[in-house]
């Protein structure tokens, strides 16, 4: 039956011609069933039944009642979940045939479609009055596209380079680090001053300040006398 309906859609079959064309394509036990039905139900082989009634008769015969009930319940509780909008629409159309009391009313069918959408989509559409399922589907596809675009832009913004002030902070930190190293290193250089605070003479290694160096003048380094050498100093 599903394949037959796809053919009708492709060739744009008129509603009044659907039953005639469909019964022409029936085979084996389905063809036997229809031939029997023509003899027992329709006088003189004149078929006065619309397409919806034909589908109902077909399902009553070949689809067990408990299966029909199960499919109806699945339709009533149908929700989009992880499906895309188009996948949800396809499943909605397939199951809606088992709840004709709903799909016969276009507004009611459109409302059922919207209420089954994901919350993020439903909240954007539920306030609008969609007269047909096609209107509801078109609006839903637009909303889905806008949401996907928003998520893509948000994802791209998270990959952008750091802000200027963040780069400046990193440069500042890199500039200051060597200075701290130089400062700490300079503090380790030994002092060239004596405990008294005077500079040591590079010749005699004595802290005699700005006075004359006894060693350069050839004097005793112990008492400063020029009459003897340090080794002969009586103070030793």
mmCIF file of C-alpha atoms in Angstrom:
data_model
loop_
_atom_site.group_PDB
_atom_site.id
_atom_site.type_symbol
_atom_site.label_atom_id
_atom_site.label_comp_id
_atom_site.label_asym_id
_atom_site.label_seq_id
_atom_site.Cartn_x
_atom_site.Cartn_y
_atom_site.Cartn_z
ATOM 1 C CA UNK A 1 0.000 0.000 0.000
ATOM 2 C CA UNK A 2 2.847 2.358 0.808
ATOM 3 C CA UNK A 3 4.458 1.771 -2.584
ATOM 4 C CA UNK A 4 1.144 2.350 -4.344
ATOM 5 C CA UNK A 5 0.711 5.682 -2.594
ATOM 6 C CA UNK A 6 4.231 6.692 -3.655
ATOM 7 C CA UNK A 7 3.266 5.972 -7.265
ATOM 8 C CA UNK A 8 0.103 8.056 -6.905
ATOM 9 C CA UNK A 9 2.182 10.935 -5.599
ATOM 10 C CA UNK A 10 4.680 10.651 -8.458
ATOM 11 C CA UNK A 11 2.062 10.636 -11.213
ATOM 12 C CA UNK A 12 -0.227 13.100 -9.416
ATOM 13 C CA UNK A 13 -3.093 10.674 -9.558
ATOM 14 C CA UNK A 14 -6.587 12.130 -9.190
ATOM 15 C CA UNK A 15 -8.474 11.054 -6.072
ATOM 16 C CA UNK A 16 -11.291 9.473 -8.093
ATOM 17 C CA UNK A 17 -8.853 7.250 -10.014
ATOM 18 C CA UNK A 18 -6.851 5.883 -7.081
ATOM 19 C CA UNK A 19 -9.044 2.862 -6.283
ATOM 20 C CA UNK A 20 -9.217 1.774 -9.939
ATOM 21 C CA UNK A 21 -5.459 2.001 -10.416
ATOM 22 C CA UNK A 22 -4.637 0.411 -7.058
ATOM 23 C CA UNK A 23 -6.866 -2.620 -7.586
ATOM 24 C CA UNK A 24 -5.313 -3.119 -11.015
ATOM 25 C CA UNK A 25 -1.917 -3.591 -9.326
ATOM 26 C CA UNK A 26 -3.108 -6.071 -6.670
ATOM 27 C CA UNK A 27 -1.549 -9.535 -6.746
ATOM 28 C CA UNK A 28 -2.073 -13.025 -5.291
ATOM 29 C CA UNK A 29 -4.131 -13.207 -2.085
ATOM 30 C CA UNK A 30 -4.809 -9.463 -2.076
ATOM 31 C CA UNK A 31 -6.214 -9.710 -5.583
ATOM 32 C CA UNK A 32 -8.325 -12.713 -4.541
ATOM 33 C CA UNK A 33 -9.642 -10.763 -1.554
ATOM 34 C CA UNK A 34 -10.633 -7.800 -3.690
ATOM 35 C CA UNK A 35 -12.322 -9.958 -6.340
ATOM 36 C CA UNK A 36 -14.325 -11.699 -3.627
ATOM 37 C CA UNK A 37 -15.293 -8.361 -2.124
ATOM 38 C CA UNK A 38 -16.530 -7.148 -5.493
ATOM 39 C CA UNK A 39 -18.838 -10.156 -5.846
ATOM 40 C CA UNK A 40 -20.257 -9.997 -2.332
ATOM 41 C CA UNK A 41 -20.363 -6.296 -1.531
ATOM 42 C CA UNK A 42 -20.626 -4.290 -4.720
ATOM 43 C CA UNK A 43 -23.524 -4.953 -7.082
ATOM 44 C CA UNK A 44 -22.715 -5.443 -10.744
ATOM 45 C CA UNK A 45 -19.032 -4.831 -9.995
ATOM 46 C CA UNK A 46 -19.621 -1.119 -9.648
ATOM 47 C CA UNK A 47 -17.165 0.203 -7.059
ATOM 48 C CA UNK A 48 -18.505 3.196 -5.187
ATOM 49 C CA UNK A 49 -15.831 3.565 -2.553
ATOM 50 C CA UNK A 50 -13.315 6.318 -1.998
ATOM 51 C CA UNK A 51 -9.605 5.846 -1.457
ATOM 52 C CA UNK A 52 -9.721 6.305 2.337
ATOM 53 C CA UNK A 53 -12.448 3.676 2.626
ATOM 54 C CA UNK A 54 -10.468 1.292 0.418
ATOM 55 C CA UNK A 55 -7.410 1.701 2.664
ATOM 56 C CA UNK A 56 -9.554 1.062 5.734
ATOM 57 C CA UNK A 57 -10.960 -2.133 4.217
ATOM 58 C CA UNK A 58 -7.473 -3.258 3.243
ATOM 59 C CA UNK A 59 -6.049 -2.741 6.721
ATOM 60 C CA UNK A 60 -9.002 -4.397 8.383
ATOM 61 C CA UNK A 61 -8.314 -7.505 6.310
ATOM 62 C CA UNK A 62 -4.516 -7.656 6.267
ATOM 63 C CA UNK A 63 -3.351 -5.698 9.327
ATOM 64 C CA UNK A 64 -4.394 -7.365 12.614
ATOM 65 C CA UNK A 65 -6.428 -5.194 14.946
ATOM 66 C CA UNK A 66 -3.863 -5.309 17.741
ATOM 67 C CA UNK A 67 -1.214 -4.057 15.305
ATOM 68 C CA UNK A 68 -3.466 -1.192 14.273
ATOM 69 C CA UNK A 69 -4.039 -0.309 17.930
ATOM 70 C CA UNK A 70 -0.311 -0.393 18.594
ATOM 71 C CA UNK A 71 0.416 1.888 15.637
ATOM 72 C CA UNK A 72 -2.319 4.279 16.735
ATOM 73 C CA UNK A 73 -0.816 4.528 20.227
ATOM 74 C CA UNK A 74 2.615 5.114 18.750
ATOM 75 C CA UNK A 75 1.209 7.978 16.711
ATOM 76 C CA UNK A 76 -0.536 9.528 19.709
ATOM 77 C CA UNK A 77 2.701 9.495 21.724
ATOM 78 C CA UNK A 78 5.002 10.334 18.814
ATOM 79 C CA UNK A 79 7.750 12.845 19.674
ATOM 80 C CA UNK A 80 10.627 14.176 17.602
ATOM 81 C CA UNK A 81 13.381 13.204 20.031
ATOM 82 C CA UNK A 82 16.708 12.886 18.198
ATOM 83 C CA UNK A 83 15.102 12.855 14.722
ATOM 84 C CA UNK A 84 15.524 15.742 12.312
ATOM 85 C CA UNK A 85 12.380 17.658 11.374
ATOM 86 C CA UNK A 86 12.087 15.839 8.041
ATOM 87 C CA UNK A 87 12.578 12.431 9.673
ATOM 88 C CA UNK A 88 9.921 13.298 12.233
ATOM 89 C CA UNK A 89 7.560 14.449 9.467
ATOM 90 C CA UNK A 90 8.019 11.167 7.565
ATOM 91 C CA UNK A 91 7.245 9.101 10.664
ATOM 92 C CA UNK A 92 4.298 11.356 11.484
ATOM 93 C CA UNK A 93 2.807 10.831 8.004
ATOM 94 C CA UNK A 94 3.298 7.068 8.186
ATOM 95 C CA UNK A 95 1.605 6.642 11.566
ATOM 96 C CA UNK A 96 -1.123 9.242 11.084
ATOM 97 C CA UNK A 97 -3.061 6.807 8.890
ATOM 98 C CA UNK A 98 -3.856 4.805 11.999
ATOM 99 C CA UNK A 99 -5.592 7.783 13.616
ATOM 100 C CA UNK A 100 -7.959 9.088 10.919
ATOM 101 C CA UNK A 101 -10.107 10.910 13.459
ATOM 102 C CA UNK A 102 -7.173 13.289 13.992
ATOM 103 C CA UNK A 103 -5.759 13.678 10.495
ATOM 104 C CA UNK A 104 -9.135 14.428 8.948
ATOM 105 C CA UNK A 105 -8.865 17.906 10.527
ATOM 106 C CA UNK A 106 -5.885 19.844 9.132
ATOM 107 C CA UNK A 107 -5.600 22.262 12.067
ATOM 108 C CA UNK A 108 -5.765 19.437 14.563
ATOM 109 C CA UNK A 109 -3.149 17.507 12.613
ATOM 110 C CA UNK A 110 -0.845 20.553 12.496
ATOM 111 C CA UNK A 111 -1.235 21.082 16.249
ATOM 112 C CA UNK A 112 -0.409 17.428 16.927
ATOM 113 C CA UNK A 113 2.722 17.808 14.791
ATOM 114 C CA UNK A 114 3.901 20.922 16.652
ATOM 115 C CA UNK A 115 3.254 19.452 20.106
ATOM 116 C CA UNK A 116 5.503 16.500 19.269
ATOM 117 C CA UNK A 117 8.511 18.682 18.429
ATOM 118 C CA UNK A 118 11.529 19.070 20.696
ATOM 119 C CA UNK A 119 10.947 21.709 23.417
ATOM 120 C CA UNK A 120 13.470 24.117 21.854
ATOM 121 C CA UNK A 121 11.423 24.141 18.621
ATOM 122 C CA UNK A 122 7.974 23.737 20.127
ATOM 123 C CA UNK A 123 8.269 26.856 22.297
ATOM 124 C CA UNK A 124 8.950 28.929 19.155
ATOM 125 C CA UNK A 125 5.915 27.615 17.232
ATOM 126 C CA UNK A 126 3.188 26.695 19.691
ATOM 127 C CA UNK A 127 1.769 30.236 19.866
ATOM 128 C CA UNK A 128 1.086 30.376 16.116
ATOM 129 C CA UNK A 129 -2.110 29.154 14.451
ATOM 130 C CA UNK A 130 -1.003 26.813 11.679
ATOM 131 C CA UNK A 131 -3.979 26.064 9.440
ATOM 132 C CA UNK A 132 -2.349 23.100 7.702
ATOM 133 C CA UNK A 133 0.387 20.573 8.358
ATOM 134 C CA UNK A 134 2.360 22.052 5.451
ATOM 135 C CA UNK A 135 2.411 25.458 7.153
ATOM 136 C CA UNK A 136 3.574 23.914 10.409
ATOM 137 C CA UNK A 137 6.284 21.907 8.651
ATOM 138 C CA UNK A 138 7.563 24.919 6.711
ATOM 139 C CA UNK A 139 7.778 27.072 9.852
ATOM 140 C CA UNK A 140 9.520 24.283 11.760
ATOM 141 C CA UNK A 141 12.161 23.816 9.066
ATOM 142 C CA UNK A 142 12.926 27.552 9.137
ATOM 143 C CA UNK A 143 13.307 27.533 12.911
ATOM 144 C CA UNK A 144 15.542 24.466 12.796
ATOM 145 C CA UNK A 145 17.774 26.167 10.215
ATOM 146 C CA UNK A 146 18.073 29.337 12.326
ATOM 147 C CA UNK A 147 18.960 27.322 15.432
ATOM 148 C CA UNK A 148 21.648 25.362 13.578
ATOM 149 C CA UNK A 149 23.140 28.604 12.240
ATOM 150 C CA UNK A 150 23.200 30.094 15.749
ATOM 151 C CA UNK A 151 24.997 27.043 17.154
ATOM 152 C CA UNK A 152 27.570 27.143 14.336
ATOM 153 C CA UNK A 153 28.294 30.833 14.971
ATOM 154 C CA UNK A 154 28.599 30.216 18.710
ATOM 155 C CA UNK A 155 31.013 27.341 18.109
ATOM 156 C CA UNK A 156 33.122 29.493 15.778
ATOM 157 C CA UNK A 157 33.293 32.365 18.294
ATOM 158 C CA UNK A 158 34.749 30.033 20.919
ATOM 159 C CA UNK A 159 37.710 29.302 18.605
ATOM 160 C CA UNK A 160 38.700 32.962 18.113
ATOM 161 C CA UNK A 161 42.123 34.274 19.420
ATOM 162 C CA UNK A 162 42.439 35.741 22.910
ATOM 163 C CA UNK A 163 41.321 39.333 23.440
ATOM 164 C CA UNK A 164 43.969 42.149 23.123
ATOM 165 C CA UNK A 165 44.226 42.783 26.880
ATOM 166 C CA UNK A 166 44.963 39.088 27.462
ATOM 167 C CA UNK A 167 47.827 39.194 24.957
ATOM 168 C CA UNK A 168 49.189 42.334 26.654
ATOM 169 C CA UNK A 169 49.138 40.617 30.041
ATOM 170 C CA UNK A 170 51.160 37.702 28.644
ATOM 171 C CA UNK A 171 53.716 40.097 27.100
ATOM 172 C CA UNK A 172 53.989 41.998 30.383
ATOM 173 C CA UNK A 173 54.625 38.802 32.312
ATOM 174 C CA UNK A 174 57.275 37.676 29.830
ATOM 175 C CA UNK A 175 58.999 41.091 30.034
ATOM 176 C CA UNK A 176 59.078 41.154 33.838
ATOM 177 C CA UNK A 177 60.445 37.642 34.361
ATOM 178 C CA UNK A 178 64.045 38.311 33.104
ATOM 179 C CA UNK A 179 64.230 41.460 35.250
ATOM 180 C CA UNK A 180 63.500 39.464 38.369
ATOM 181 C CA UNK A 181 66.168 36.959 37.352
ATOM 182 C CA UNK A 182 68.764 39.720 36.851
ATOM 183 C CA UNK A 183 67.866 41.329 40.154
ATOM 184 C CA UNK A 184 68.163 38.071 42.065
ATOM 185 C CA UNK A 185 71.430 37.253 40.309
ATOM 186 C CA UNK A 186 73.002 40.622 41.110
ATOM 187 C CA UNK A 187 72.341 40.142 44.808
ATOM 188 C CA UNK A 188 74.685 37.159 44.811
ATOM 189 C CA UNK A 189 77.810 39.171 43.719
ATOM 190 C CA UNK A 190 80.259 39.345 46.726
ATOM 191 C CA UNK A 191 80.944 42.800 48.178
ATOM 192 C CA UNK A 192 84.350 44.455 47.599
ATOM 193 C CA UNK A 193 84.149 46.375 50.849
ATOM 194 C CA UNK A 194 85.650 45.518 54.240
ATOM 195 C CA UNK A 195 83.513 45.152 57.370
ATOM 196 C CA UNK A 196 84.407 48.787 58.244
ATOM 197 C CA UNK A 197 82.919 50.026 54.987
ATOM 198 C CA UNK A 198 86.250 51.143 53.417
ATOM 199 C CA UNK A 199 87.439 49.781 50.087
ATOM 200 C CA UNK A 200 90.389 47.372 50.187
ATOM 201 C CA UNK A 201 93.643 48.409 48.490
ATOM 202 C CA UNK A 202 94.355 46.236 45.418
ATOM 203 C CA UNK A 203 98.125 46.256 46.302
ATOM 204 C CA UNK A 204 98.298 45.458 49.970
ATOM 205 C CA UNK A 205 94.723 44.247 50.518
ATOM 206 C CA UNK A 206 94.449 46.625 53.501
ATOM 207 C CA UNK A 207 91.514 48.963 54.138
ATOM 208 C CA UNK A 208 93.466 52.189 54.527
ATOM 209 C CA UNK A 209 91.034 54.419 52.692
ATOM 210 C CA UNK A 210 92.540 57.333 50.782
ATOM 211 C CA UNK A 211 95.927 57.311 52.644
ATOM 212 C CA UNK A 212 99.201 56.349 50.964
ATOM 213 C CA UNK A 213 99.870 52.649 50.467
ATOM 214 C CA UNK A 214 102.762 51.453 52.693
ATOM 215 C CA UNK A 215 103.559 48.630 50.298
ATOM 216 C CA UNK A 216 103.997 50.978 47.329
ATOM 217 C CA UNK A 217 106.266 53.248 49.443
ATOM 218 C CA UNK A 218 108.342 50.301 50.630
ATOM 219 C CA UNK A 219 107.390 50.724 54.277
ATOM 220 C CA UNK A 220 106.698 48.071 56.898
ATOM 221 C CA UNK A 221 103.174 46.873 56.529
ATOM 222 C CA UNK A 222 102.971 46.344 60.311
ATOM 223 C CA UNK A 223 104.041 49.737 61.683
ATOM 224 C CA UNK A 224 104.624 51.946 58.620
ATOM 225 C CA UNK A 225 108.333 52.482 59.302
ATOM 226 C CA UNK A 226 110.666 52.929 56.349
ATOM 227 C CA UNK A 227 113.701 51.766 58.359
ATOM 228 C CA UNK A 228 112.958 48.059 58.154
ATOM 229 C CA UNK A 229 110.926 45.500 56.274
ATOM 230 C CA UNK A 230 107.806 43.910 57.529
ATOM 231 C CA UNK A 231 109.545 40.645 58.372
ATOM 232 C CA UNK A 232 112.022 42.536 60.604
ATOM 233 C CA UNK A 233 109.376 44.607 62.398
ATOM 234 C CA UNK A 234 109.970 44.621 66.179
ATOM 235 C CA UNK A 235 106.228 44.379 66.685
ATOM 236 C CA UNK A 236 106.167 40.851 65.347
#
